[in-house]
mmCIF file of C-alpha atoms in Angstrom:
data_model
loop_
_atom_site.group_PDB
_atom_site.id
_atom_site.type_symbol
_atom_site.label_atom_id
_atom_site.label_comp_id
_atom_site.label_asym_id
_atom_site.label_seq_id
_atom_site.Cartn_x
_atom_site.Cartn_y
_atom_site.Cartn_z
ATOM 1 C CA MET A 282 -17.972 -103.714 29.919
ATOM 2 C CA SER A 283 -20.246 -106.312 30.147
ATOM 3 C CA ARG A 284 -22.421 -106.474 27.038
ATOM 4 C CA HIS A 285 -25.422 -107.371 26.477
ATOM 5 C CA ILE A 286 -28.191 -107.963 23.118
ATOM 6 C CA GLU A 287 -31.689 -107.714 23.020
ATOM 7 C CA ASN A 288 -33.070 -110.358 20.295
ATOM 8 C CA ILE A 289 -36.026 -107.304 19.209
ATOM 9 C CA ASN A 290 -36.179 -106.167 15.361
ATOM 10 C CA TRP A 291 -36.466 -102.529 15.889
ATOM 11 C CA LEU A 292 -36.208 -102.693 11.856
ATOM 12 C CA GLN A 293 -39.837 -104.541 11.290
ATOM 13 C CA GLU A 294 -41.179 -102.547 14.137
ATOM 14 C CA LEU A 295 -40.299 -99.423 12.563
ATOM 15 C CA SER A 296 -42.593 -100.180 10.366
ATOM 16 C CA TYR A 297 -44.489 -101.829 11.739
ATOM 17 C CA ARG A 298 -45.481 -98.788 14.220
ATOM 18 C CA GLY A 299 -45.378 -96.580 10.101
ATOM 19 C CA VAL A 300 -42.350 -94.393 11.646
ATOM 20 C CA PHE A 301 -40.256 -95.449 8.655
ATOM 21 C CA ASN A 302 -41.676 -96.141 5.234
ATOM 22 C CA SER A 303 -40.592 -98.175 2.654
ATOM 23 C CA GLU A 304 -38.133 -96.132 1.608
ATOM 24 C CA CYS A 305 -35.983 -96.289 4.998
ATOM 25 C CA PHE A 306 -36.959 -99.472 5.341
ATOM 26 C CA ARG A 307 -35.142 -100.772 2.277
ATOM 27 C CA VAL A 308 -32.126 -98.168 2.959
ATOM 28 C CA THR A 309 -31.163 -99.484 5.996
ATOM 29 C CA ARG A 310 -32.039 -103.682 5.170
ATOM 30 C CA ALA A 311 -29.029 -102.455 2.456
ATOM 31 C CA CYS A 312 -27.001 -101.623 4.471
ATOM 32 C CA LEU A 313 -27.246 -104.170 7.388
ATOM 33 C CA GLU A 314 -26.997 -107.205 4.350
ATOM 34 C CA GLU A 315 -23.698 -105.177 4.522
ATOM 35 C CA GLY A 316 -22.228 -105.582 7.891
ATOM 36 C CA GLY A 317 -23.690 -101.600 9.252
ATOM 37 C CA PHE A 318 -24.831 -100.323 12.151
ATOM 38 C CA ILE A 319 -26.880 -97.203 13.749
ATOM 39 C CA SER A 320 -24.840 -96.088 16.556
ATOM 40 C CA GLY A 321 -24.839 -92.929 18.139
ATOM 41 C CA GLY A 322 -27.682 -90.272 18.369
ATOM 42 C CA PHE A 323 -30.429 -92.011 16.618
ATOM 43 C CA ALA A 324 -29.445 -95.645 17.939
ATOM 44 C CA ARG A 325 -29.604 -94.188 21.750
ATOM 45 C CA LYS A 326 -33.118 -93.037 21.872
ATOM 46 C CA LEU A 327 -34.103 -95.288 19.301
ATOM 47 C CA ALA A 328 -32.718 -97.914 21.606
ATOM 48 C CA ARG A 329 -34.293 -96.059 25.150
ATOM 49 C CA SER A 330 -37.829 -96.082 23.504
ATOM 50 C CA LEU A 331 -37.515 -100.096 23.486
ATOM 51 C CA LEU A 332 -35.171 -100.981 26.206
ATOM 52 C CA ILE A 333 -37.031 -98.228 29.217
ATOM 53 C CA ASP A 334 -39.976 -95.918 27.343
ATOM 54 C CA ARG A 335 -42.253 -99.036 26.380
ATOM 55 C CA HIS A 336 -42.504 -100.502 29.808
ATOM 56 C CA GLU A 337 -43.341 -97.060 31.898
ATOM 57 C CA SER A 338 -45.798 -94.923 29.351
ATOM 58 C CA VAL A 339 -49.533 -96.146 28.277
ATOM 59 C CA HIS A 340 -48.488 -93.592 25.098
ATOM 60 C CA ALA A 341 -45.799 -95.753 24.067
ATOM 61 C CA ASN A 342 -46.194 -95.485 20.459
ATOM 62 C CA GLU A 343 -46.182 -91.303 20.702
ATOM 63 C CA THR A 344 -42.566 -92.263 22.409
ATOM 64 C CA TRP A 345 -41.558 -93.601 18.965
ATOM 65 C CA HIS A 346 -43.190 -91.026 16.518
ATOM 66 C CA GLN A 347 -41.875 -88.602 18.669
ATOM 67 C CA THR A 348 -38.623 -90.246 18.420
ATOM 68 C CA ILE A 349 -38.447 -89.775 14.954
ATOM 69 C CA ASP A 350 -39.163 -87.087 14.336
ATOM 70 C CA TRP A 351 -36.161 -85.601 15.966
ATOM 71 C CA TYR A 352 -34.689 -87.173 12.735
ATOM 72 C CA SER A 353 -37.080 -85.646 10.060
ATOM 73 C CA ALA A 354 -35.280 -82.778 7.986
ATOM 74 C CA CYS A 355 -38.210 -80.337 6.005
ATOM 75 C CA ARG A 356 -37.724 -79.673 2.306
ATOM 76 C CA ASN A 357 -37.676 -76.597 1.217
ATOM 77 C CA LEU A 358 -39.663 -75.626 -1.648
ATOM 78 C CA ASN A 359 -39.905 -72.015 -2.699
ATOM 79 C CA ASN A 360 -36.315 -71.744 -2.118
ATOM 80 C CA TYR A 361 -36.294 -69.585 1.660
ATOM 81 C CA SER A 362 -33.872 -69.594 4.054
ATOM 82 C CA PRO A 363 -34.865 -69.564 7.957
ATOM 83 C CA PRO A 364 -31.302 -68.802 9.762
ATOM 84 C CA TRP A 365 -31.849 -71.691 12.043
ATOM 85 C CA ALA A 366 -32.226 -74.112 9.595
ATOM 86 C CA ALA A 367 -29.275 -75.939 7.239
ATOM 87 C CA THR A 368 -29.815 -76.708 3.680
ATOM 88 C CA ARG A 369 -28.307 -79.281 1.408
ATOM 89 C CA HIS A 370 -27.463 -79.505 -1.573
ATOM 90 C CA VAL A 371 -29.975 -79.680 -4.510
ATOM 91 C CA ASP A 372 -31.034 -83.190 -5.547
ATOM 92 C CA VAL A 373 -29.439 -83.582 -8.084
ATOM 93 C CA ARG A 374 -32.950 -84.764 -10.643
ATOM 94 C CA ASP A 375 -34.087 -82.036 -9.806
ATOM 95 C CA PRO A 376 -32.050 -78.547 -9.149
ATOM 96 C CA THR A 377 -34.599 -75.989 -7.846
ATOM 97 C CA ALA A 378 -35.058 -78.831 -4.730
ATOM 98 C CA ARG A 379 -32.670 -77.216 -2.069
ATOM 99 C CA TYR A 380 -33.264 -79.723 2.068
ATOM 100 C CA GLN A 381 -33.776 -78.251 5.094
ATOM 101 C CA TRP A 382 -32.221 -79.913 8.114
ATOM 102 C CA ARG A 383 -35.062 -78.115 11.016
ATOM 103 C CA GLY A 384 -33.298 -77.011 14.280
ATOM 104 C CA GLY A 385 -32.846 -79.403 16.201
ATOM 105 C CA VAL A 386 -32.325 -82.447 14.083
ATOM 106 C CA GLY A 387 -30.414 -85.579 13.912
ATOM 107 C CA ASP A 388 -28.203 -88.080 11.422
ATOM 108 C CA ILE A 389 -28.643 -91.367 11.282
ATOM 109 C CA ASP A 390 -25.850 -92.495 11.014
ATOM 110 C CA ILE A 391 -24.254 -95.937 10.046
ATOM 111 C CA PHE A 392 -21.489 -96.907 10.402
ATOM 112 C CA PHE A 393 -19.181 -99.812 8.655
ATOM 113 C CA HIS A 394 -16.928 -102.091 8.619
ATOM 114 C CA THR A 395 -14.935 -102.212 6.297
ATOM 115 C CA GLU A 396 -14.882 -98.986 3.247
ATOM 116 C CA GLN A 397 -15.528 -101.572 0.333
ATOM 117 C CA ARG A 398 -18.260 -103.187 2.440
ATOM 118 C CA ARG A 399 -20.250 -98.762 2.761
ATOM 119 C CA PHE A 400 -19.560 -99.019 -1.444
ATOM 120 C CA GLN A 401 -21.598 -101.811 -1.437
ATOM 121 C CA ALA A 402 -24.209 -100.905 -0.062
ATOM 122 C CA THR A 403 -23.784 -97.414 -1.296
ATOM 123 C CA ASP A 404 -24.354 -99.046 -4.711
ATOM 124 C CA ALA A 405 -28.262 -100.689 -3.439
ATOM 125 C CA ILE A 406 -28.625 -97.721 -2.665
ATOM 126 C CA ASN A 407 -28.722 -96.147 -6.099
ATOM 127 C CA ARG A 408 -30.041 -99.408 -7.781
ATOM 128 C CA CYS A 409 -33.098 -98.266 -5.951
ATOM 129 C CA ILE A 410 -33.349 -94.029 -6.822
ATOM 130 C CA GLU A 411 -32.144 -95.777 -10.915
ATOM 131 C CA ALA A 412 -35.096 -97.659 -10.251
ATOM 132 C CA GLY A 413 -37.060 -94.676 -8.983
ATOM 133 C CA TRP A 414 -37.466 -95.335 -5.452
ATOM 134 C CA LYS A 415 -38.431 -91.182 -6.030
ATOM 135 C CA GLU A 416 -38.026 -91.414 -1.927
ATOM 136 C CA ILE A 417 -34.239 -91.531 -2.585
ATOM 137 C CA ILE A 418 -32.502 -88.411 -2.412
ATOM 138 C CA HIS A 419 -28.736 -88.455 -2.829
ATOM 139 C CA ILE A 420 -27.428 -85.473 -1.464
ATOM 140 C CA GLY A 421 -23.703 -86.268 -2.063
ATOM 141 C CA LYS A 422 -20.851 -85.752 0.708
ATOM 142 C CA SER A 423 -22.321 -84.552 4.141
ATOM 143 C CA PRO A 424 -20.753 -80.896 5.183
ATOM 144 C CA ALA A 425 -17.497 -81.478 7.605
ATOM 145 C CA GLY A 426 -17.240 -84.273 3.845
ATOM 146 C CA PHE A 427 -16.963 -87.520 6.709
ATOM 147 C CA ALA A 428 -20.394 -89.392 5.626
ATOM 148 C CA GLU A 429 -22.051 -89.607 2.425
ATOM 149 C CA GLU A 430 -25.550 -89.067 2.512
ATOM 150 C CA TYR A 431 -29.500 -89.074 1.862
ATOM 151 C CA ILE A 432 -32.224 -87.906 2.730
ATOM 152 C CA VAL A 433 -35.214 -91.320 2.321
ATOM 153 C CA GLU A 434 -38.632 -89.457 2.929
ATOM 154 C CA LYS A 435 -37.395 -86.734 4.817
ATOM 155 C CA ARG A 436 -34.956 -88.911 6.893
ATOM 156 C CA PRO A 437 -31.565 -87.216 6.699
ATOM 157 C CA PHE A 438 -29.114 -90.436 6.310
ATOM 158 C CA GLN A 439 -25.656 -90.265 6.764
ATOM 159 C CA LEU A 440 -23.268 -93.040 5.874
ATOM 160 C CA VAL A 441 -20.032 -92.488 7.579
ATOM 161 C CA SER A 442 -17.444 -92.552 5.744
ATOM 162 C CA LYS A 443 -14.265 -91.402 8.068
ATOM 163 C CA LEU A 444 -14.126 -94.226 10.042
ATOM 164 C CA TYR A 445 -14.445 -98.010 9.850
ATOM 165 C CA GLY A 446 -13.718 -100.736 12.211
ATOM 166 C CA THR A 447 -16.470 -103.930 14.367
ATOM 167 C CA PRO A 448 -19.105 -101.755 16.316
ATOM 168 C CA GLU A 449 -17.221 -102.000 18.888
ATOM 169 C CA GLN A 450 -14.170 -99.883 17.928
ATOM 170 C CA ILE A 451 -16.343 -97.573 16.851
ATOM 171 C CA VAL A 452 -18.105 -96.466 19.712
ATOM 172 C CA ASP A 453 -15.111 -97.068 22.357
ATOM 173 C CA SER A 454 -13.916 -93.403 20.345
ATOM 174 C CA PHE A 455 -17.918 -91.765 21.421
ATOM 175 C CA ASP A 456 -16.646 -89.380 23.739
ATOM 176 C CA PHE A 457 -20.375 -90.032 25.808
ATOM 177 C CA THR A 458 -21.139 -92.820 27.635
ATOM 178 C CA ASN A 459 -24.487 -92.935 26.203
ATOM 179 C CA ALA A 460 -24.468 -92.758 22.533
ATOM 180 C CA LYS A 461 -22.626 -95.996 22.782
ATOM 181 C CA VAL A 462 -25.199 -98.539 21.404
ATOM 182 C CA TRP A 463 -25.623 -99.345 18.837
ATOM 183 C CA LEU A 464 -28.556 -101.468 16.182
ATOM 184 C CA ASP A 465 -27.594 -103.733 14.311
ATOM 185 C CA ALA A 466 -29.351 -107.266 12.436
ATOM 186 C CA GLU A 467 -29.250 -109.133 15.528
ATOM 187 C CA GLY A 468 -29.881 -106.709 17.134
ATOM 188 C CA ILE A 469 -30.009 -104.196 19.914
ATOM 189 C CA HIS A 470 -26.437 -103.499 21.984
ATOM 190 C CA TYR A 471 -26.095 -102.008 24.847
ATOM 191 C CA THR A 472 -24.175 -102.276 28.571
ATOM 192 C CA ASP A 473 -24.722 -102.474 31.506
ATOM 193 C CA GLU A 474 -23.822 -98.882 32.355
ATOM 194 C CA TRP A 475 -25.667 -97.592 29.303
ATOM 195 C CA LEU A 476 -29.409 -99.144 31.181
ATOM 196 C CA GLU A 477 -28.695 -97.677 34.162
ATOM 197 C CA LEU A 478 -27.049 -94.238 32.831
ATOM 198 C CA GLU A 479 -30.689 -93.648 30.591
ATOM 199 C CA LYS A 480 -33.547 -95.408 33.520
ATOM 200 C CA ASN A 481 -31.919 -92.271 35.610
ATOM 201 C CA ASN A 482 -31.333 -89.392 33.122
ATOM 202 C CA LEU A 483 -28.148 -88.639 33.569
ATOM 203 C CA LEU A 484 -25.854 -88.483 30.530
ATOM 204 C CA GLY A 485 -21.537 -90.678 31.150
ATOM 205 C CA ILE A 486 -18.721 -88.318 29.605
ATOM 206 C CA ASP A 487 -16.185 -90.884 28.565
ATOM 207 C CA GLN A 488 -13.555 -88.096 26.952
ATOM 208 C CA TRP A 489 -13.880 -84.669 28.250
ATOM 209 C CA ASP A 490 -10.282 -83.356 25.062
ATOM 210 C CA ARG A 491 -12.241 -82.253 22.616
ATOM 211 C CA PRO A 492 -13.251 -78.419 22.395
ATOM 212 C CA SER A 493 -16.584 -79.767 21.063
ATOM 213 C CA LEU A 494 -17.428 -80.967 24.553
ATOM 214 C CA LEU A 495 -19.427 -78.047 26.008
ATOM 215 C CA TRP A 496 -21.481 -77.669 22.985
ATOM 216 C CA ARG A 497 -22.053 -81.023 23.259
ATOM 217 C CA VAL A 498 -22.614 -81.523 26.660
ATOM 218 C CA HIS A 499 -25.512 -78.712 25.499
ATOM 219 C CA LYS A 500 -27.480 -80.087 22.952
ATOM 220 C CA TRP A 501 -27.324 -83.372 24.187
ATOM 221 C CA THR A 502 -28.605 -82.773 27.719
ATOM 222 C CA ARG A 503 -31.599 -80.587 26.137
ATOM 223 C CA LYS A 504 -32.133 -83.315 23.202
ATOM 224 C CA HIS A 505 -32.094 -85.689 24.650
ATOM 225 C CA HIS A 506 -33.477 -84.661 28.181
ATOM 226 C CA LEU A 507 -30.538 -85.567 30.581
ATOM 227 C CA ARG A 508 -30.786 -84.050 33.754
ATOM 228 C CA ASP A 509 -27.571 -84.000 35.017
ATOM 229 C CA LEU A 510 -24.226 -85.149 34.293
ATOM 230 C CA ARG A 511 -23.251 -88.504 35.792
ATOM 231 C CA GLU A 512 -21.369 -88.428 39.572
ATOM 232 C CA GLY A 513 -17.656 -88.067 39.034
ATOM 233 C CA ASP A 514 -17.809 -86.124 36.026
ATOM 234 C CA HIS A 515 -18.463 -82.823 36.610
ATOM 235 C CA ALA A 516 -14.358 -82.327 37.600
ATOM 236 C CA LYS A 517 -14.854 -83.911 34.016
ATOM 237 C CA TYR A 518 -16.391 -80.619 32.971
ATOM 238 C CA VAL A 519 -14.744 -78.223 35.266
ATOM 239 C CA ASP A 520 -11.299 -80.048 33.435
ATOM 240 C CA ALA A 521 -12.806 -78.972 29.805
ATOM 241 C CA VAL A 522 -14.538 -75.204 30.519
ATOM 242 C CA TYR A 523 -10.708 -74.220 31.492
ATOM 243 C CA LYS A 524 -9.287 -75.427 29.271
ATOM 244 C CA ALA A 525 -11.906 -73.363 26.676
ATOM 245 C CA MET A 526 -11.003 -70.359 28.979
ATOM 246 C CA GLU A 527 -7.202 -71.509 27.193
ATOM 247 C CA LEU A 528 -8.882 -71.445 24.497
ATOM 248 C CA VAL A 529 -10.296 -68.489 25.169
ATOM 249 C CA LYS A 530 -7.512 -66.954 25.500
ATOM 250 C CA SER A 531 -4.970 -67.711 23.270
ATOM 251 C CA GLY A 532 -7.994 -66.515 21.199
ATOM 252 C CA GLU A 533 -8.020 -69.829 19.743
ATOM 253 C CA CYS A 534 -10.998 -71.237 20.591
ATOM 254 C CA VAL A 535 -12.796 -70.590 17.031
ATOM 255 C CA ARG A 536 -16.371 -72.841 16.496
ATOM 256 C CA TRP A 537 -18.238 -72.407 13.295
ATOM 257 C CA GLY A 538 -15.333 -69.791 12.232
ATOM 258 C CA GLN A 539 -16.023 -67.626 14.941
ATOM 259 C CA LYS A 540 -14.206 -66.716 18.019
ATOM 260 C CA ILE A 541 -15.416 -67.610 20.780
ATOM 261 C CA ARG A 542 -16.637 -65.419 23.703
ATOM 262 C CA PRO A 543 -15.576 -65.518 27.489
ATOM 263 C CA SER A 544 -19.233 -64.280 28.113
ATOM 264 C CA GLN A 545 -20.364 -67.873 26.877
ATOM 265 C CA ILE A 546 -17.789 -70.071 28.353
ATOM 266 C CA LYS A 547 -19.007 -68.942 31.690
ATOM 267 C CA GLU A 548 -22.747 -69.531 30.556
ATOM 268 C CA PHE A 549 -21.638 -73.009 30.232
ATOM 269 C CA ALA A 550 -19.517 -72.938 33.365
ATOM 270 C CA LYS A 551 -23.096 -72.139 34.893
ATOM 271 C CA ALA A 552 -24.326 -75.442 34.138
ATOM 272 C CA PHE A 553 -22.979 -77.847 35.979
ATOM 273 C CA ILE A 554 -19.996 -76.836 37.859
ATOM 274 C CA TYR A 555 -22.062 -76.363 41.590
ATOM 275 C CA THR A 556 -18.160 -75.006 43.484
ATOM 276 C CA SER A 557 -15.404 -73.198 43.157
ATOM 277 C CA PRO A 558 -17.643 -70.677 40.424
ATOM 278 C CA ILE A 559 -15.717 -69.155 37.886
ATOM 279 C CA THR A 560 -15.711 -65.472 38.521
ATOM 280 C CA GLU A 561 -12.774 -64.595 34.899
ATOM 281 C CA VAL A 562 -11.142 -65.783 31.959
#
């Protein structure tokens, strides 16, 4: 697989366009100085904005703001929790403050080569907090326990603590080709296959043995406005549907503590299966 690097100072661009304030800039730079790199949904959206959308849209700057707005939590000052918002723990400096992740919001995921490099980045960020940088809030462990969470100017940052390695090792573990792009101090790293998928608004499935695949396909195609699956990947999706159905039969298909109903799997089946429709579980 041929990899490319676009030597764009994407962090400076974010600051210049006003979509990252000084706190976001400082936290991100502290991670980059320790060899950290951003990958996943945010990296995909930002890379697309820089490499594709800015050349095709007369509203390029608006696209930038739409991109970052997907990654903005809102502070809940009135202790009101609508069902579509996930609430994180309190700010250690203000026991009454809670933060909510808006519906559809994503985290800015930062990965590191080693645990030691993550510790050093965390120390640098915590020193900023101790120095009085009020827009940097340490939340603590993520709900799943795989990352250290911060809210920086209402942006949810996650310093991943359960997965270490080179960028190539990290992205090769992802289930979607579209997520296999990363941002580091050198620029934007991507492949020809990634670029082709993004230009055609298609989702590429690389791993389909995970029970969560159906929900993730649903999330990615809608949140990232992808119109269809890559040619040849519909068979992978069908395979995932049948595997999910087997789990439903045995009562082992559980998500967020709730058993999944057959009707839910059927709805997923309708989305991208164009032949051999499934009528029973």
